[in-house]
PDB file of C-alpha atoms in Angstrom:
ATOM      1  CA  MET A  17     -20.827 -20.311  14.740  1.00  0.00           C
ATOM      2  CA  LYS A  18     -17.255 -19.092  14.641  1.00  0.00           C
ATOM      3  CA  TYR A  19     -16.495 -15.450  13.889  1.00  0.00           C
ATOM      4  CA  TYR A  20     -13.228 -13.903  12.408  1.00  0.00           C
ATOM      5  CA  LEU A  21     -12.038 -10.366  12.716  1.00  0.00           C
ATOM      6  CA  GLY A  22      -9.802  -8.299  10.525  1.00  0.00           C
ATOM      7  CA  ILE A  23      -8.638  -4.673  11.274  1.00  0.00           C
ATOM      8  CA  ASP A  24      -6.923  -2.518   8.741  1.00  0.00           C
ATOM      9  CA  ILE A  25      -5.142   0.239  10.668  1.00  0.00           C
ATOM     10  CA  GLY A  26      -4.374   3.238   8.302  1.00  0.00           C
ATOM     11  CA  SER A  27      -3.045   6.679   8.487  1.00  0.00           C
ATOM     12  CA  THR A  28      -6.396   8.192   7.595  1.00  0.00           C
ATOM     13  CA  LYS A  29      -8.929   5.558   9.016  1.00  0.00           C
ATOM     14  CA  THR A  30      -9.284   2.158  10.669  1.00  0.00           C
ATOM     15  CA  ALA A  31     -11.559  -0.526   9.116  1.00  0.00           C
ATOM     16  CA  ALA A  32     -12.855  -3.616  11.192  1.00  0.00           C
ATOM     17  CA  LEU A  33     -14.709  -6.465   9.373  1.00  0.00           C
ATOM     18  CA  ILE A  34     -16.364  -9.466  10.924  1.00  0.00           C
ATOM     19  CA  VAL A  35     -17.020 -12.527   8.989  1.00  0.00           C
ATOM     20  CA  ASP A  36     -18.432 -16.009   9.832  1.00  0.00           C
ATOM     21  CA  GLU A  37     -16.740 -19.324   9.321  1.00  0.00           C
ATOM     22  CA  TYR A  38     -18.024 -19.477   5.821  1.00  0.00           C
ATOM     23  CA  GLY A  39     -16.695 -16.099   4.931  1.00  0.00           C
ATOM     24  CA  ASN A  40     -20.020 -14.330   4.924  1.00  0.00           C
ATOM     25  CA  HIS A  41     -19.886 -10.624   5.666  1.00  0.00           C
ATOM     26  CA  ILE A  42     -21.471 -10.014   9.122  1.00  0.00           C
ATOM     27  CA  SER A  43     -20.377  -6.472  10.032  1.00  0.00           C
ATOM     28  CA  GLU A  44     -18.027  -3.820   9.208  1.00  0.00           C
ATOM     29  CA  CYS A  45     -17.150  -0.400  10.895  1.00  0.00           C
ATOM     30  CA  ARG A  46     -14.617   2.435  10.616  1.00  0.00           C
ATOM     31  CA  GLY A  47     -12.663   4.394  13.232  1.00  0.00           C
ATOM     32  CA  GLY A  48     -10.289   7.199  12.924  1.00  0.00           C
ATOM     33  CA  PRO A  49      -6.659   7.242  11.855  1.00  0.00           C
ATOM     34  CA  GLY A  50      -4.493   4.538  13.500  1.00  0.00           C
ATOM     35  CA  ASN A  51      -1.020   4.974  12.446  1.00  0.00           C
ATOM     36  CA  ARG A  52       1.018   5.413  15.608  1.00  0.00           C
ATOM     37  CA  ASN A  53       3.519   7.705  13.879  1.00  0.00           C
ATOM     38  CA  VAL A  54       0.533  10.060  13.250  1.00  0.00           C
ATOM     39  CA  VAL A  55      -1.671   9.644  16.445  1.00  0.00           C
ATOM     40  CA  GLY A  56       0.460   7.711  18.939  1.00  0.00           C
ATOM     41  CA  PHE A  57      -0.365   4.440  20.444  1.00  0.00           C
ATOM     42  CA  ALA A  58      -3.109   6.020  22.464  1.00  0.00           C
ATOM     43  CA  GLY A  59      -4.740   7.159  19.216  1.00  0.00           C
ATOM     44  CA  MET A  60      -4.017   3.824  17.615  1.00  0.00           C
ATOM     45  CA  GLU A  61      -5.801   2.044  20.450  1.00  0.00           C
ATOM     46  CA  GLN A  62      -8.921   4.490  20.288  1.00  0.00           C
ATOM     47  CA  SER A  63      -9.374   4.211  16.582  1.00  0.00           C
ATOM     48  CA  MET A  64      -9.175   0.338  16.835  1.00  0.00           C
ATOM     49  CA  ARG A  65     -11.588   0.160  19.687  1.00  0.00           C
ATOM     50  CA  GLU A  66     -14.042   2.595  17.773  1.00  0.00           C
ATOM     51  CA  ALA A  67     -13.989   0.298  14.745  1.00  0.00           C
ATOM     52  CA  LEU A  68     -14.185  -2.884  16.836  1.00  0.00           C
ATOM     53  CA  ASP A  69     -16.932  -1.910  19.162  1.00  0.00           C
ATOM     54  CA  GLY A  70     -18.919  -0.768  16.248  1.00  0.00           C
ATOM     55  CA  ALA A  71     -18.490  -3.937  14.335  1.00  0.00           C
ATOM     56  CA  LEU A  72     -19.331  -6.140  17.264  1.00  0.00           C
ATOM     57  CA  THR A  73     -22.455  -3.990  18.037  1.00  0.00           C
ATOM     58  CA  THR A  74     -23.599  -4.234  14.537  1.00  0.00           C
ATOM     59  CA  ALA A  75     -23.000  -8.068  14.378  1.00  0.00           C
ATOM     60  CA  ASN A  76     -24.766  -8.403  17.900  1.00  0.00           C
ATOM     61  CA  ILE A  77     -21.879 -10.606  19.162  1.00  0.00           C
ATOM     62  CA  HIS A  78     -19.419 -10.335  21.904  1.00  0.00           C
ATOM     63  CA  ALA A  79     -15.645 -10.154  21.665  1.00  0.00           C
ATOM     64  CA  ASP A  80     -15.078 -13.562  23.155  1.00  0.00           C
ATOM     65  CA  GLN A  81     -16.876 -15.154  20.079  1.00  0.00           C
ATOM     66  CA  ILE A  82     -14.007 -13.964  17.833  1.00  0.00           C
ATOM     67  CA  ALA A  83     -11.991 -17.235  16.996  1.00  0.00           C
ATOM     68  CA  GLY A  84      -9.190 -15.438  15.153  1.00  0.00           C
ATOM     69  CA  ALA A  85      -8.115 -12.037  14.298  1.00  0.00           C
ATOM     70  CA  GLY A  86      -5.645 -10.240  11.908  1.00  0.00           C
ATOM     71  CA  PHE A  87      -4.258  -6.818  12.274  1.00  0.00           C
ATOM     72  CA  GLY A  88      -2.590  -4.810   9.281  1.00  0.00           C
ATOM     73  CA  ILE A  89      -0.828  -1.814  10.844  1.00  0.00           C
ATOM     74  CA  ALA A  90       0.438   1.240   9.051  1.00  0.00           C
ATOM     75  CA  GLY A  91       3.495   2.416  10.717  1.00  0.00           C
ATOM     76  CA  TYR A  92       4.574  -0.980  12.084  1.00  0.00           C
ATOM     77  CA  ASP A  93       7.962  -0.981  10.381  1.00  0.00           C
ATOM     78  CA  TRP A  94      10.422  -2.361  12.744  1.00  0.00           C
ATOM     79  CA  SER A  95      10.844  -5.400  14.892  1.00  0.00           C
ATOM     80  CA  ALA A  96      11.550  -3.147  17.988  1.00  0.00           C
ATOM     81  CA  GLU A  97       7.982  -1.769  17.918  1.00  0.00           C
ATOM     82  CA  GLU A  98       6.468  -5.231  18.449  1.00  0.00           C
ATOM     83  CA  PRO A  99       6.109  -5.286  22.121  1.00  0.00           C
ATOM     84  CA  TRP A 100       4.272  -1.770  21.939  1.00  0.00           C
ATOM     85  CA  MET A 101       2.159  -2.964  19.130  1.00  0.00           C
ATOM     86  CA  ARG A 102       1.165  -6.205  20.925  1.00  0.00           C
ATOM     87  CA  GLN A 103       0.439  -4.253  24.222  1.00  0.00           C
ATOM     88  CA  THR A 104      -1.812  -1.793  22.232  1.00  0.00           C
ATOM     89  CA  ILE A 105      -3.709  -4.774  20.764  1.00  0.00           C
ATOM     90  CA  SER A 106      -3.908  -6.607  24.103  1.00  0.00           C
ATOM     91  CA  ASN A 107      -5.699  -3.551  25.514  1.00  0.00           C
ATOM     92  CA  LEU A 108      -8.649  -4.337  23.239  1.00  0.00           C
ATOM     93  CA  GLY A 109      -9.510  -7.418  25.451  1.00  0.00           C
ATOM     94  CA  LEU A 110      -9.629 -10.046  22.684  1.00  0.00           C
ATOM     95  CA  ASN A 111      -9.094 -13.503  23.780  1.00  0.00           C
ATOM     96  CA  ALA A 112      -8.620 -14.794  20.224  1.00  0.00           C
ATOM     97  CA  PRO A 113      -5.190 -15.735  18.772  1.00  0.00           C
ATOM     98  CA  TYR A 114      -4.025 -13.025  16.243  1.00  0.00           C
ATOM     99  CA  ILE A 115      -1.309 -12.178  13.766  1.00  0.00           C
ATOM    100  CA  MET A 116      -0.283  -8.586  13.231  1.00  0.00           C
ATOM    101  CA  VAL A 117       1.638  -7.337  10.055  1.00  0.00           C
ATOM    102  CA  ASN A 118       2.614  -4.245   8.362  1.00  0.00           C
ATOM    103  CA  ASP A 119      -0.537  -3.078   6.350  1.00  0.00           C
ATOM    104  CA  VAL A 120       1.047  -3.723   3.043  1.00  0.00           C
ATOM    105  CA  VAL A 121       0.996  -7.469   3.605  1.00  0.00           C
ATOM    106  CA  LEU A 122      -2.934  -7.208   3.710  1.00  0.00           C
ATOM    107  CA  GLY A 123      -2.852  -6.011   0.153  1.00  0.00           C
ATOM    108  CA  LEU A 124      -0.803  -9.092  -0.723  1.00  0.00           C
ATOM    109  CA  LEU A 125      -3.166 -11.470   1.054  1.00  0.00           C
ATOM    110  CA  ALA A 126      -6.315 -10.022  -0.576  1.00  0.00           C
ATOM    111  CA  GLY A 127      -4.874  -9.205  -3.898  1.00  0.00           C
ATOM    112  CA  THR A 128      -2.851 -12.321  -4.931  1.00  0.00           C
ATOM    113  CA  SER A 129      -4.687 -15.707  -5.842  1.00  0.00           C
ATOM    114  CA  GLU A 130      -2.844 -17.681  -3.166  1.00  0.00           C
ATOM    115  CA  GLY A 131      -1.960 -15.158  -0.519  1.00  0.00           C
ATOM    116  CA  TRP A 132       1.732 -15.173  -1.244  1.00  0.00           C
ATOM    117  CA  GLY A 133       4.068 -13.324  -3.653  1.00  0.00           C
ATOM    118  CA  ILE A 134       4.520  -9.582  -3.559  1.00  0.00           C
ATOM    119  CA  ALA A 135       2.533  -6.398  -3.190  1.00  0.00           C
ATOM    120  CA  VAL A 136       3.543  -2.913  -4.479  1.00  0.00           C
ATOM    121  CA  VAL A 137       1.844   0.036  -3.084  1.00  0.00           C
ATOM    122  CA  SER A 138       1.744   3.356  -5.028  1.00  0.00           C
ATOM    123  CA  GLY A 139      -0.680   5.766  -3.658  1.00  0.00           C
ATOM    124  CA  THR A 140       0.285   9.057  -1.914  1.00  0.00           C
ATOM    125  CA  GLY A 141       3.436   7.080  -0.916  1.00  0.00           C
ATOM    126  CA  CYS A 142       5.115   3.864  -1.947  1.00  0.00           C
ATOM    127  CA  ASN A 143       5.883   0.638  -0.288  1.00  0.00           C
ATOM    128  CA  CYS A 144       6.721  -2.958  -1.208  1.00  0.00           C
ATOM    129  CA  ARG A 145       6.530  -6.381   0.881  1.00  0.00           C
ATOM    130  CA  GLY A 146       6.603  -9.817  -0.006  1.00  0.00           C
ATOM    131  CA  TRP A 147       5.936 -13.314   1.622  1.00  0.00           C
ATOM    132  CA  ASP A 148       6.846 -16.876   0.589  1.00  0.00           C
ATOM    133  CA  LYS A 149       4.256 -19.665   0.118  1.00  0.00           C
ATOM    134  CA  GLU A 150       4.520 -20.788   3.738  1.00  0.00           C
ATOM    135  CA  HIS A 151       4.420 -17.133   5.243  1.00  0.00           C
ATOM    136  CA  LYS A 152       7.690 -17.857   6.885  1.00  0.00           C
ATOM    137  CA  ARG A 153       9.940 -15.457   5.091  1.00  0.00           C
ATOM    138  CA  GLU A 154       9.306 -11.834   4.433  1.00  0.00           C
ATOM    139  CA  GLY A 155      10.869  -9.484   2.225  1.00  0.00           C
ATOM    140  CA  ARG A 156      10.648  -5.743   2.327  1.00  0.00           C
ATOM    141  CA  VAL A 157      11.793  -2.086   1.454  1.00  0.00           C
ATOM    142  CA  THR A 158      12.028   0.521   4.224  1.00  0.00           C
ATOM    143  CA  GLY A 159       8.784   2.200   3.300  1.00  0.00           C
ATOM    144  CA  TYR A 160      10.291   5.556   3.822  1.00  0.00           C
ATOM    145  CA  GLY A 161      10.107   6.976   0.409  1.00  0.00           C
ATOM    146  CA  TYR A 162      12.394   9.504  -0.986  1.00  0.00           C
ATOM    147  CA  TYR A 163      14.336   9.562   2.225  1.00  0.00           C
ATOM    148  CA  MET A 164      15.569   6.187   1.499  1.00  0.00           C
ATOM    149  CA  GLY A 165      15.514   6.465  -2.278  1.00  0.00           C
ATOM    150  CA  GLU A 166      12.303   4.589  -2.773  1.00  0.00           C
ATOM    151  CA  ASN A 167      10.082   5.700  -5.365  1.00  0.00           C
ATOM    152  CA  ALA A 168       7.451   6.306  -6.595  1.00  0.00           C
ATOM    153  CA  GLY A 169       4.240   7.246  -5.030  1.00  0.00           C
ATOM    154  CA  ALA A 170       2.462  10.433  -5.984  1.00  0.00           C
ATOM    155  CA  SER A 171       4.498  12.466  -3.565  1.00  0.00           C
ATOM    156  CA  GLU A 172       7.825  11.296  -5.000  1.00  0.00           C
ATOM    157  CA  LEU A 173       6.413  11.865  -8.600  1.00  0.00           C
ATOM    158  CA  ILE A 174       5.635  15.349  -7.909  1.00  0.00           C
ATOM    159  CA  VAL A 175       8.869  16.047  -6.329  1.00  0.00           C
ATOM    160  CA  ARG A 176      10.645  14.643  -9.478  1.00  0.00           C
ATOM    161  CA  THR A 177       8.336  16.712 -11.660  1.00  0.00           C
ATOM    162  CA  MET A 178       9.135  19.907 -10.039  1.00  0.00           C
ATOM    163  CA  GLN A 179      12.874  19.154 -10.436  1.00  0.00           C
ATOM    164  CA  ILE A 180      12.267  18.530 -14.012  1.00  0.00           C
ATOM    165  CA  ILE A 181      10.302  21.715 -14.387  1.00  0.00           C
ATOM    166  CA  GLY A 182      13.344  23.606 -12.649  1.00  0.00           C
ATOM    167  CA  TYR A 183      15.716  22.116 -15.080  1.00  0.00           C
ATOM    168  CA  SER A 184      13.537  23.435 -17.967  1.00  0.00           C
ATOM    169  CA  TRP A 185      13.572  26.860 -16.332  1.00  0.00           C
ATOM    170  CA  THR A 186      17.361  26.863 -16.061  1.00  0.00           C
ATOM    171  CA  LYS A 187      17.686  25.316 -19.653  1.00  0.00           C
ATOM    172  CA  ARG A 188      19.248  22.194 -18.266  1.00  0.00           C
ATOM    173  CA  LEU A 189      16.355  20.569 -20.215  1.00  0.00           C
ATOM    174  CA  PRO A 190      14.163  21.587 -23.167  1.00  0.00           C
ATOM    175  CA  PRO A 191      10.827  23.244 -22.421  1.00  0.00           C
ATOM    176  CA  THR A 192       8.025  21.078 -21.326  1.00  0.00           C
ATOM    177  CA  LEU A 193       4.275  21.376 -21.239  1.00  0.00           C
ATOM    178  CA  LEU A 194       4.407  20.524 -17.524  1.00  0.00           C
ATOM    179  CA  ALA A 195       5.556  24.138 -16.777  1.00  0.00           C
ATOM    180  CA  GLU A 196       2.347  25.720 -18.113  1.00  0.00           C
ATOM    181  CA  ALA A 197       0.229  22.909 -16.551  1.00  0.00           C
ATOM    182  CA  PHE A 198       1.668  23.518 -13.167  1.00  0.00           C
ATOM    183  CA  ILE A 199       1.605  27.154 -13.372  1.00  0.00           C
ATOM    184  CA  LYS A 200      -2.101  26.948 -13.990  1.00  0.00           C
ATOM    185  CA  TYR A 201      -2.511  24.403 -11.103  1.00  0.00           C
ATOM    186  CA  ALA A 202      -0.670  26.729  -8.617  1.00  0.00           C
ATOM    187  CA  GLY A 203      -2.153  29.964  -9.865  1.00  0.00           C
ATOM    188  CA  ALA A 204       1.299  31.344 -10.443  1.00  0.00           C
ATOM    189  CA  ASN A 205       1.998  34.253 -12.725  1.00  0.00           C
ATOM    190  CA  ASN A 206       4.690  32.658 -14.680  1.00  0.00           C
ATOM    191  CA  LEU A 207       7.403  30.004 -14.623  1.00  0.00           C
ATOM    192  CA  GLU A 208       9.768  32.115 -12.475  1.00  0.00           C
ATOM    193  CA  ASP A 209       7.077  32.687 -10.027  1.00  0.00           C
ATOM    194  CA  LEU A 210       6.075  28.998  -9.816  1.00  0.00           C
ATOM    195  CA  ILE A 211       9.726  28.037  -9.021  1.00  0.00           C
ATOM    196  CA  GLU A 212      10.157  30.892  -6.485  1.00  0.00           C
ATOM    197  CA  GLY A 213       6.853  30.005  -4.835  1.00  0.00           C
ATOM    198  CA  TYR A 214       7.372  26.286  -4.745  1.00  0.00           C
ATOM    199  CA  THR A 215      10.806  26.567  -3.186  1.00  0.00           C
ATOM    200  CA  LYS A 216       9.661  29.074  -0.618  1.00  0.00           C
ATOM    201  CA  GLU A 217       6.606  27.026   0.000  1.00  0.00           C
ATOM    202  CA  HIS A 218       4.273  29.780  -0.995  1.00  0.00           C
ATOM    203  CA  TYR A 219       2.723  27.306  -3.555  1.00  0.00           C
ATOM    204  CA  VAL A 220       1.833  23.869  -1.954  1.00  0.00           C
ATOM    205  CA  ILE A 221       2.134  21.160  -4.877  1.00  0.00           C
ATOM    206  CA  GLY A 222       1.551  17.732  -3.355  1.00  0.00           C
ATOM    207  CA  ALA A 223       0.418  14.360  -4.335  1.00  0.00           C
ATOM    208  CA  ASP A 224      -3.002  15.348  -5.444  1.00  0.00           C
ATOM    209  CA  ALA A 225      -1.383  17.116  -8.427  1.00  0.00           C
ATOM    210  CA  ALA A 226      -0.086  13.665  -9.888  1.00  0.00           C
ATOM    211  CA  PRO A 227      -2.770  13.198 -12.402  1.00  0.00           C
ATOM    212  CA  ILE A 228      -1.552  16.295 -14.254  1.00  0.00           C
ATOM    213  CA  VAL A 229       1.866  14.394 -15.035  1.00  0.00           C
ATOM    214  CA  PHE A 230      -0.086  11.534 -16.621  1.00  0.00           C
ATOM    215  CA  GLN A 231      -2.317  13.830 -18.504  1.00  0.00           C
ATOM    216  CA  THR A 232       0.473  15.808 -19.855  1.00  0.00           C
ATOM    217  CA  ALA A 233       2.453  12.671 -20.802  1.00  0.00           C
ATOM    218  CA  ALA A 234      -0.846  11.426 -22.654  1.00  0.00           C
ATOM    219  CA  GLN A 235      -0.577  14.734 -24.747  1.00  0.00           C
ATOM    220  CA  GLY A 236       2.851  13.693 -25.991  1.00  0.00           C
ATOM    221  CA  ASP A 237       5.234  15.673 -23.836  1.00  0.00           C
ATOM    222  CA  ALA A 238       8.422  14.032 -23.839  1.00  0.00           C
ATOM    223  CA  ALA A 239       9.623  15.199 -20.242  1.00  0.00           C
ATOM    224  CA  ALA A 240       6.169  14.090 -18.873  1.00  0.00           C
ATOM    225  CA  GLN A 241       6.438  10.602 -20.473  1.00  0.00           C
ATOM    226  CA  ARG A 242      10.094  10.208 -19.195  1.00  0.00           C
ATOM    227  CA  ILE A 243       8.826  10.912 -15.613  1.00  0.00           C
ATOM    228  CA  VAL A 244       6.127   8.386 -15.827  1.00  0.00           C
ATOM    229  CA  LYS A 245       8.542   5.853 -17.278  1.00  0.00           C
ATOM    230  CA  TRP A 246      10.974   6.720 -14.456  1.00  0.00           C
ATOM    231  CA  ALA A 247       8.220   6.066 -11.734  1.00  0.00           C
ATOM    232  CA  GLY A 248       7.266   2.677 -13.310  1.00  0.00           C
ATOM    233  CA  MET A 249      10.982   1.709 -13.343  1.00  0.00           C
ATOM    234  CA  GLU A 250      11.377   2.848  -9.757  1.00  0.00           C
ATOM    235  CA  LEU A 251       8.439   0.731  -8.678  1.00  0.00           C
ATOM    236  CA  GLY A 252       9.983  -2.184 -10.521  1.00  0.00           C
ATOM    237  CA  GLU A 253      13.350  -1.714  -8.751  1.00  0.00           C
ATOM    238  CA  MET A 254      11.555  -2.025  -5.337  1.00  0.00           C
ATOM    239  CA  ALA A 255       9.876  -5.186  -6.320  1.00  0.00           C
ATOM    240  CA  LYS A 256      13.189  -6.575  -7.600  1.00  0.00           C
ATOM    241  CA  ALA A 257      14.777  -5.950  -4.210  1.00  0.00           C
ATOM    242  CA  VAL A 258      12.079  -7.944  -2.646  1.00  0.00           C
ATOM    243  CA  ILE A 259      12.463 -10.616  -5.324  1.00  0.00           C
ATOM    244  CA  ARG A 260      16.025 -11.035  -4.567  1.00  0.00           C
ATOM    245  CA  GLN A 261      15.359 -11.175  -0.755  1.00  0.00           C
ATOM    246  CA  LEU A 262      12.896 -14.045  -1.168  1.00  0.00           C
ATOM    247  CA  ASN A 263      14.738 -15.745  -4.022  1.00  0.00           C
ATOM    248  CA  PHE A 264      11.744 -15.648  -6.326  1.00  0.00           C
ATOM    249  CA  GLU A 265      13.845 -14.917  -9.537  1.00  0.00           C
ATOM    250  CA  THR A 266      12.806 -18.478 -10.996  1.00  0.00           C
ATOM    251  CA  LEU A 267       9.266 -18.790  -9.697  1.00  0.00           C
ATOM    252  CA  GLU A 268       5.866 -17.995 -11.128  1.00  0.00           C
ATOM    253  CA  PHE A 269       4.289 -15.646  -8.648  1.00  0.00           C
ATOM    254  CA  GLU A 270       2.070 -12.533  -8.583  1.00  0.00           C
ATOM    255  CA  ILE A 271       2.667  -8.969  -7.858  1.00  0.00           C
ATOM    256  CA  ALA A 272      -0.309  -7.209  -6.438  1.00  0.00           C
ATOM    257  CA  LEU A 273      -0.542  -3.600  -7.579  1.00  0.00           C
ATOM    258  CA  ILE A 274      -2.292  -1.303  -4.901  1.00  0.00           C
ATOM    259  CA  GLY A 275      -2.956   2.215  -4.844  1.00  0.00           C
ATOM    260  CA  SER A 276      -4.243   5.269  -7.050  1.00  0.00           C
ATOM    261  CA  MET A 277      -1.194   5.601  -9.138  1.00  0.00           C
ATOM    262  CA  PHE A 278      -1.942   2.209 -10.934  1.00  0.00           C
ATOM    263  CA  LYS A 279      -5.252   3.682 -12.164  1.00  0.00           C
ATOM    264  CA  SER A 280      -3.026   5.346 -14.726  1.00  0.00           C
ATOM    265  CA  GLY A 281      -2.607   2.049 -16.421  1.00  0.00           C
ATOM    266  CA  GLU A 282       0.079   0.761 -18.860  1.00  0.00           C
ATOM    267  CA  PRO A 283       2.089   4.027 -19.071  1.00  0.00           C
ATOM    268  CA  LEU A 284       3.261   3.348 -15.514  1.00  0.00           C
ATOM    269  CA  ILE A 285       2.821  -0.448 -15.435  1.00  0.00           C
ATOM    270  CA  THR A 286       4.619  -1.377 -18.612  1.00  0.00           C
ATOM    271  CA  PRO A 287       8.078   0.011 -17.664  1.00  0.00           C
ATOM    272  CA  MET A 288       7.373  -1.536 -14.135  1.00  0.00           C
ATOM    273  CA  ARG A 289       6.734  -4.984 -15.817  1.00  0.00           C
ATOM    274  CA  GLU A 290       9.857  -4.733 -17.876  1.00  0.00           C
ATOM    275  CA  THR A 291      12.005  -3.843 -14.992  1.00  0.00           C
ATOM    276  CA  VAL A 292      10.679  -6.749 -13.085  1.00  0.00           C
ATOM    277  CA  HIS A 293      10.971  -9.287 -15.847  1.00  0.00           C
ATOM    278  CA  ALA A 294      14.633  -8.509 -16.259  1.00  0.00           C
ATOM    279  CA  ILE A 295      15.301 -10.913 -13.295  1.00  0.00           C
ATOM    280  CA  ALA A 296      11.941 -12.620 -12.632  1.00  0.00           C
ATOM    281  CA  PRO A 297      10.355 -13.322 -16.009  1.00  0.00           C
ATOM    282  CA  LYS A 298       7.413 -15.391 -14.755  1.00  0.00           C
ATOM    283  CA  ALA A 299       6.287 -12.734 -12.441  1.00  0.00           C
ATOM    284  CA  LYS A 300       2.637 -11.530 -13.187  1.00  0.00           C
ATOM    285  CA  LEU A 301       1.416  -7.996 -12.350  1.00  0.00           C
ATOM    286  CA  ILE A 302      -2.248  -7.936 -11.271  1.00  0.00           C
ATOM    287  CA  PRO A 303      -4.369  -5.143 -10.031  1.00  0.00           C
ATOM    288  CA  ALA A 304      -5.536  -5.750  -6.343  1.00  0.00           C
ATOM    289  CA  GLU A 305      -9.303  -5.562  -6.543  1.00  0.00           C
ATOM    290  CA  VAL A 306     -10.214  -6.665  -3.009  1.00  0.00           C
ATOM    291  CA  LYS A 307     -10.284  -4.225  -0.024  1.00  0.00           C
ATOM    292  CA  PRO A 308      -7.175  -4.753   2.224  1.00  0.00           C
ATOM    293  CA  VAL A 309      -9.264  -5.464   5.350  1.00  0.00           C
ATOM    294  CA  VAL A 310     -10.389  -8.674   3.540  1.00  0.00           C
ATOM    295  CA  GLY A 311      -6.656  -9.708   3.783  1.00  0.00           C
ATOM    296  CA  ALA A 312      -6.867  -9.031   7.662  1.00  0.00           C
ATOM    297  CA  VAL A 313      -9.806 -11.367   7.947  1.00  0.00           C
ATOM    298  CA  LEU A 314      -7.881 -14.053   6.054  1.00  0.00           C
ATOM    299  CA  LEU A 315      -4.953 -13.406   8.445  1.00  0.00           C
ATOM    300  CA  GLY A 316      -7.540 -13.933  11.243  1.00  0.00           C
ATOM    301  CA  MET A 317      -8.363 -17.278   9.900  1.00  0.00           C
ATOM    302  CA  GLU A 318      -4.871 -18.232   9.627  1.00  0.00           C
ATOM    303  CA  ALA A 319      -4.065 -17.147  13.122  1.00  0.00           C
ATOM    304  CA  SER A 320      -6.904 -19.526  14.343  1.00  0.00           C
ATOM    305  CA  GLY A 321      -5.218 -22.483  12.554  1.00  0.00           C
ATOM    306  CA  LEU A 322      -7.751 -22.638   9.907  1.00  0.00           C
ATOM    307  CA  LEU A 323      -6.312 -23.846   6.721  1.00  0.00           C
ATOM    308  CA  LEU A 324      -8.106 -22.608   3.669  1.00  0.00           C
ATOM    309  CA  THR A 325      -7.868 -24.210   0.310  1.00  0.00           C
ATOM    310  CA  LEU A 326      -7.478 -21.958  -2.839  1.00  0.00           C
ATOM    311  CA  GLU A 327     -11.091 -22.504  -3.650  1.00  0.00           C
ATOM    312  CA  GLN A 328     -12.212 -21.528  -0.167  1.00  0.00           C
ATOM    313  CA  ARG A 329     -10.013 -18.410  -0.244  1.00  0.00           C
ATOM    314  CA  ASN A 330     -11.431 -17.444  -3.557  1.00  0.00           C
ATOM    315  CA  GLN A 331     -14.924 -18.191  -2.552  1.00  0.00           C
ATOM    316  CA  ILE A 332     -14.520 -15.836   0.609  1.00  0.00           C
ATOM    317  CA  LYS A 333     -12.918 -13.133  -1.402  1.00  0.00           C
ATOM    318  CA  ARG A 334     -15.797 -13.175  -3.922  1.00  0.00           C
ATOM    319  CA  LEU A 335     -18.499 -13.104  -1.067  1.00  0.00           C
ATOM    320  CA  LEU A 336     -16.597 -10.172   0.515  1.00  0.00           C
ATOM    321  CA  ALA A 337     -16.244  -8.233  -2.734  1.00  0.00           C
ATOM    322  CA  GLN A 338     -20.077  -8.229  -3.235  1.00  0.00           C
TER     323      GLN A 338
END
């Protein structure tokens, strides 16, 4: 029996999954945060080892029984980091061939029907990557959020929202229900106190406040609705950049939607779809319903030289979704 390993290395946790050659779930285990920008390469190795050792123990197999491995690595952003990443992975003692990618690619592999296309992440932050059919060419954005003008995860949504609330206070814009909603959220005394406290960092208003914006938009507030539309268009612009890089404009392909922001549904997705369709009318936006670590397992199978048919891919994804 051959076994395949997938490891999803994230900023808050690391997940390891082992399956057999038929795609049956054998074992799964978690480790701590593994983003080297957060915990360093030593912390990345420790979290991977914790997850891997737990998965191997539960499966009652040895590392040398792994036929192929896939690694999706949060924080793997630049080609110059490749030697350090490979050294860290080699410290695990695996003898199997492996492929390592930025963790966004795992969502693409697991979330699209055929394992190619584009993935857009909108959770606490945002990101976008794409692969062609042959997995030879990759398109990407920087993944550095508002520092590089890439919007909108929940963090960027809140930054924009607080700007709009500030505009309403200075009367650059009309009043908005967002002001009262965020006064209540922060526990501020009034709008001036909210703005002062936010700018002086007495009130911490972060990504977890994003649902308030969608709730206020649903109440009919024009400012909140414009912010949600702006966020959708910004996500669409990231996708358009990757579409141009990969020359996908005339193709029929899927865009996997990953992250908590997409739970808001069509108010966010509709302007994103319209933005994308302006240059790629055959693109299909679909929610990613399979865990990213499944994409890492599929990557491990690819690393071993196993060529899966579409039917086999879908069967494996169905088995691992149970």
